[in-house]
Amino acid sequence: AFSHPPYFLLVGIPGLEKEQFWIAFPFCLMYAIAVLGNITLLLIIKAEPSLHKPMYLFLAMLAFTDLLLSTSVLPKMLGIFWLGSGEIGFLSCLTQLFFIHTLSSVELGVLMAMALDRYVAICCPLRYSSILSVPVVVALGSLVLVRGVLLVSPFCFLLRRMPFCQQHVISHSYCEHMAVVKLACGDTRVNVIYGLFVAFMVTGSDMTLICVSYSRILRVVTRLLSPEAQLKAFSTCVSHVCVILAFYIPALFTFLTHRFGQSIPPHIHITVANLYLLVPPMVNPIVYGVRT
């Protein structure tokens, strides 16, 4: 019988079912820090008129994205770890999948916009306010959001049209695209190829722009005369690059493990996949907020 299962069963962390109860405590703490940090950041930026500048508007976008991203994953995850309530309805699963992947794409886009912002600020300081006016910032933010929605929506449409057999156990803590695709019993080549296309398009285009921005910034910074100015520009860039790597490395690891890493133990893969949605939202307000 080919049909959608009424619900899926999320396992949590395969292989660590006994330890999940305790693993949930640090996860919960990370979520609490992320929520507090990002809400504080948003309130400060809103309350302080001098912060209504492009750099802080991008920071507010990042904080808002982080809040939504961690919230789309963690409450359900704690339900699995603490209450053993792994059931999630078919449509709820697709909704969670949509939000997780769209918001991840938005996060990458905002990090790219922030790299462009630093590039303009350091390389064309006199034209900064004319290049990055508020309408331009809003347009960039909207483009990043629309790109995420347009690229991720087909995931959900393709999965809705897939037949699922009796398999309804997802070996994951949340509804991740490839984890759900693996349960379908039709031909999933289109899903897999489209998933690869989206991942390489988003990470490829964003990473290229980020690398170009920072290499240009470094060239300008090394020509600065005063060591203080050099140090200030370097330290800002290094903190940005660390945050970007904290998001990209686990993202690429989980993404490639699904397709090529059959030898990697599931509990390591899924733990990294969970941390990748919890660590950046926790770290971003600290690194960016305290720095800037």
Coordinates of C-alpha atoms in Angstrom, one line a residue:
A1 CA 0.0 0.0 0.0
F2 CA 1.6 3.2 -1.2
S3 CA 0.5 6.1 0.9
H4 CA 1.7 8.7 3.4
P5 CA 2.1 7.3 6.9
P6 CA -0.2 9.2 9.3
Y7 CA 2.9 10.0 11.4
F8 CA 6.7 9.4 11.6
L9 CA 8.6 8.3 14.6
L10 CA 11.7 10.4 15.4
V11 CA 14.3 8.3 17.2
G12 CA 16.4 11.1 18.6
I13 CA 20.1 10.1 18.6
P14 CA 20.3 6.5 17.2
G15 CA 22.6 4.4 19.5
L16 CA 22.3 6.8 22.4
E17 CA 18.7 6.3 23.3
K18 CA 19.7 5.5 27.0
E19 CA 21.9 8.6 27.3
Q20 CA 19.5 11.0 25.6
F21 CA 17.8 12.0 28.8
W22 CA 21.1 13.5 30.0
I23 CA 22.3 14.9 26.7
A24 CA 19.1 17.0 26.6
F25 CA 20.3 19.1 29.6
P26 CA 23.3 20.8 27.8
F27 CA 21.1 21.1 24.7
C28 CA 18.4 22.9 26.8
L29 CA 21.1 25.2 28.2
M30 CA 22.4 26.1 24.8
Y31 CA 18.9 26.8 23.6
A32 CA 18.2 29.1 26.7
I33 CA 21.5 31.0 26.0
A34 CA 20.6 31.3 22.3
V35 CA 17.1 32.6 23.1
L36 CA 18.3 35.1 25.7
G37 CA 21.2 36.3 23.7
N38 CA 19.3 36.8 20.5
I39 CA 16.3 38.5 22.1
T40 CA 18.6 40.8 24.0
L41 CA 20.4 41.7 20.8
L42 CA 17.2 42.4 19.0
L43 CA 15.9 44.6 21.9
I44 CA 19.1 46.6 22.1
I45 CA 19.2 47.2 18.3
K46 CA 15.5 48.2 18.3
A47 CA 15.9 50.6 21.3
E48 CA 19.1 52.3 20.3
P49 CA 18.6 54.7 17.3
S50 CA 22.4 55.0 16.7
L51 CA 22.3 51.2 15.8
H52 CA 19.9 51.6 12.9
K53 CA 22.7 51.1 10.5
P54 CA 23.2 48.3 7.8
M55 CA 25.7 46.3 9.9
Y56 CA 23.3 46.2 12.9
L57 CA 20.2 45.5 10.7
F58 CA 22.0 42.5 9.3
L59 CA 22.9 41.5 12.8
A60 CA 19.2 41.8 13.7
M61 CA 18.3 39.6 10.7
L62 CA 20.8 37.0 11.9
A63 CA 19.5 37.1 15.5
F64 CA 15.9 36.7 14.3
T65 CA 16.8 33.8 12.0
D66 CA 18.7 32.1 14.8
L67 CA 15.7 32.4 17.1
L68 CA 13.4 30.8 14.6
L69 CA 16.0 28.1 13.6
S70 CA 16.7 26.9 17.1
T71 CA 13.0 27.1 18.0
S72 CA 11.9 25.0 15.0
V73 CA 14.1 22.1 16.3
L74 CA 14.6 22.2 20.0
P75 CA 11.2 22.0 21.7
K76 CA 10.4 18.9 19.8
M77 CA 13.8 17.4 20.4
L78 CA 13.4 17.9 24.2
G79 CA 10.1 16.2 23.9
I80 CA 11.8 13.1 22.3
F81 CA 14.7 13.1 24.8
W82 CA 12.7 13.7 28.0
L83 CA 9.2 12.5 27.3
G84 CA 9.9 9.9 24.6
S85 CA 7.3 11.6 22.4
G86 CA 8.9 10.9 19.0
E87 CA 5.7 10.9 17.0
I88 CA 5.3 13.7 14.5
G89 CA 2.5 14.0 11.9
F90 CA 3.3 13.7 8.2
L91 CA 2.5 17.3 7.5
S92 CA 4.1 18.6 10.7
C93 CA 7.2 16.8 9.6
L94 CA 7.2 18.5 6.2
T95 CA 6.6 21.8 7.9
Q96 CA 9.5 21.4 10.3
L97 CA 11.7 20.3 7.3
F98 CA 10.6 23.4 5.4
F99 CA 11.5 25.8 8.2
I100 CA 14.8 24.1 9.1
H101 CA 16.2 24.1 5.5
T102 CA 14.7 27.6 4.6
L103 CA 16.2 29.2 7.7
S104 CA 19.5 27.5 7.2
S105 CA 19.6 28.9 3.7
V106 CA 18.6 32.4 5.1
E107 CA 21.3 32.2 7.8
L108 CA 24.0 31.5 5.1
G109 CA 22.6 34.3 3.0
V110 CA 22.7 36.8 6.0
L111 CA 26.3 35.8 6.8
M112 CA 27.2 36.5 3.1
A113 CA 25.4 39.9 3.3
M114 CA 27.4 40.7 6.5
A115 CA 30.7 39.8 4.7
L116 CA 29.7 42.2 1.9
D117 CA 28.8 44.9 4.5
R118 CA 32.3 44.6 6.0
Y119 CA 33.9 44.7 2.5
V120 CA 32.1 47.9 1.6
A121 CA 32.8 49.4 5.1
I122 CA 36.6 48.7 4.9
C123 CA 37.2 49.0 1.2
C124 CA 34.9 51.9 0.2
P125 CA 34.3 53.7 3.5
L126 CA 33.4 57.1 1.9
R127 CA 30.7 55.5 -0.2
Y128 CA 29.4 53.2 2.5
S129 CA 26.1 54.9 3.3
S130 CA 25.3 55.5 -0.4
I131 CA 26.0 51.9 -1.4
L132 CA 24.3 50.2 1.6
S133 CA 21.3 52.4 2.1
V134 CA 18.4 51.0 4.1
P135 CA 16.3 50.1 1.0
V136 CA 19.4 48.1 -0.3
V137 CA 19.7 46.3 3.1
V138 CA 16.0 45.5 3.1
A139 CA 16.2 44.3 -0.6
L140 CA 19.2 42.1 0.3
G141 CA 17.3 40.6 3.3
S142 CA 14.2 40.0 1.2
L143 CA 16.2 38.3 -1.6
V144 CA 17.9 36.0 0.8
L145 CA 14.5 35.0 2.3
V146 CA 12.8 34.5 -1.1
R147 CA 15.8 32.5 -2.3
G148 CA 15.4 30.1 0.7
V149 CA 11.6 29.7 0.3
L150 CA 11.9 29.1 -3.5
L151 CA 14.7 26.6 -3.3
V152 CA 13.3 24.6 -0.3
S153 CA 9.6 24.5 -1.3
P154 CA 10.2 21.8 -4.0
F155 CA 11.6 19.5 -1.2
C156 CA 8.2 19.4 0.4
F157 CA 6.2 19.1 -2.9
L158 CA 8.5 16.2 -4.1
L159 CA 8.1 14.4 -0.7
R160 CA 4.3 14.8 -0.7
R161 CA 4.2 13.0 -4.1
M162 CA 6.4 10.1 -2.9
P163 CA 5.0 6.8 -1.8
F164 CA 6.0 5.6 1.6
C165 CA 5.9 1.9 2.5
Q166 CA 5.6 0.6 6.1
Q167 CA 8.8 2.3 7.1
H168 CA 8.1 5.3 9.3
V169 CA 11.0 5.5 11.8
I170 CA 13.3 8.5 11.1
S171 CA 16.8 7.8 12.6
H172 CA 17.2 11.5 13.5
S173 CA 16.2 14.1 16.1
Y174 CA 14.3 16.2 13.6
C175 CA 12.8 16.0 10.1
E176 CA 15.8 16.5 7.9
H177 CA 15.3 16.2 4.1
M178 CA 17.6 13.3 3.4
A179 CA 16.5 11.4 6.5
V180 CA 12.9 11.5 5.3
V181 CA 13.8 10.8 1.6
K182 CA 15.5 7.5 2.8
L183 CA 12.1 6.2 4.0
A184 CA 10.3 6.7 0.6
C185 CA 10.0 3.6 -1.5
G186 CA 9.7 5.1 -4.9
D187 CA 12.5 6.4 -7.1
T188 CA 14.2 9.1 -5.0
R189 CA 16.8 10.2 -7.6
V190 CA 15.1 13.5 -8.3
N191 CA 15.0 14.3 -4.6
V192 CA 18.7 13.4 -4.1
I193 CA 19.9 15.3 -7.2
Y194 CA 17.8 18.4 -6.4
G195 CA 19.0 18.3 -2.8
L196 CA 22.6 18.2 -4.0
F197 CA 21.9 21.1 -6.5
V198 CA 20.4 23.3 -3.7
A199 CA 23.2 22.6 -1.3
F200 CA 26.0 23.3 -3.7
M201 CA 24.2 26.3 -5.2
V202 CA 23.6 28.0 -1.8
T203 CA 26.9 27.1 -0.1
G204 CA 28.8 27.5 -3.4
S205 CA 27.5 31.0 -4.2
D206 CA 27.6 32.3 -0.6
M207 CA 31.1 30.8 0.1
T208 CA 32.5 32.3 -3.1
L209 CA 31.2 35.8 -2.2
I210 CA 32.4 35.5 1.4
C211 CA 35.9 34.4 0.3
V212 CA 36.2 37.2 -2.3
S213 CA 35.0 39.8 0.3
Y214 CA 37.5 38.7 3.0
S215 CA 40.4 38.4 0.6
R216 CA 39.8 41.9 -0.7
I217 CA 39.4 43.1 3.0
L218 CA 42.8 41.5 3.9
R219 CA 44.5 43.2 0.9
V220 CA 43.2 46.6 2.1
V221 CA 43.9 45.9 5.8
T222 CA 47.6 45.0 5.1
R223 CA 48.0 48.4 3.4
L224 CA 46.7 50.3 6.5
L225 CA 49.4 52.4 8.0
S226 CA 48.6 52.3 11.8
P227 CA 49.0 48.9 13.6
E228 CA 46.0 49.7 15.7
A229 CA 43.7 50.1 12.6
Q230 CA 45.2 46.8 11.2
L231 CA 44.6 45.0 14.5
K232 CA 41.0 46.3 14.8
A233 CA 40.1 45.3 11.2
F234 CA 41.8 41.9 11.6
S235 CA 40.0 41.0 14.9
T236 CA 36.6 41.9 13.5
C237 CA 37.2 39.8 10.4
V238 CA 38.6 36.8 12.4
S239 CA 35.5 36.7 14.6
H240 CA 33.3 36.8 11.6
V241 CA 35.2 34.0 9.9
C242 CA 35.0 31.9 13.0
V243 CA 31.2 32.2 13.1
I244 CA 31.0 31.4 9.4
L245 CA 33.1 28.3 9.8
A246 CA 31.1 27.2 12.9
F247 CA 28.1 27.1 10.7
Y248 CA 29.6 25.8 7.4
I249 CA 31.8 22.9 8.7
P250 CA 29.1 21.0 10.5
A251 CA 26.6 21.8 7.8
L252 CA 28.8 20.3 5.1
F253 CA 29.7 17.4 7.4
T254 CA 26.0 16.4 8.0
F255 CA 25.1 17.0 4.4
L256 CA 27.9 14.9 2.9
T257 CA 27.6 12.1 5.6
H258 CA 24.0 11.5 4.5
R259 CA 25.2 10.8 1.0
F260 CA 28.7 9.4 1.2
G261 CA 29.6 8.7 4.9
Q262 CA 28.2 5.3 5.5
S263 CA 31.2 4.4 7.7
I264 CA 30.5 7.3 10.2
P265 CA 28.6 6.0 13.3
P266 CA 25.0 7.4 13.3
H267 CA 25.3 8.8 16.8
I268 CA 28.2 11.0 15.7
H269 CA 26.5 12.1 12.6
I270 CA 23.2 13.0 14.3
T271 CA 24.9 14.7 17.3
V272 CA 26.8 17.0 14.9
A273 CA 23.6 17.6 13.0
N274 CA 21.9 18.7 16.2
L275 CA 24.8 20.9 17.3
Y276 CA 24.9 22.6 13.9
L277 CA 21.4 24.0 14.6
L278 CA 22.2 24.9 18.2
V279 CA 25.8 26.1 18.4
P280 CA 25.6 29.0 15.9
P281 CA 22.4 30.5 17.4
M282 CA 24.1 30.4 20.8
V283 CA 27.5 31.7 19.6
N284 CA 26.4 34.4 17.2
P285 CA 25.0 36.9 19.7
I286 CA 28.1 36.5 21.9
V287 CA 30.6 36.9 19.1
Y288 CA 28.9 39.5 17.0
G289 CA 26.9 41.3 19.8
V290 CA 29.8 41.6 22.2
R291 CA 32.3 42.5 19.5
T292 CA 30.2 45.1 17.8

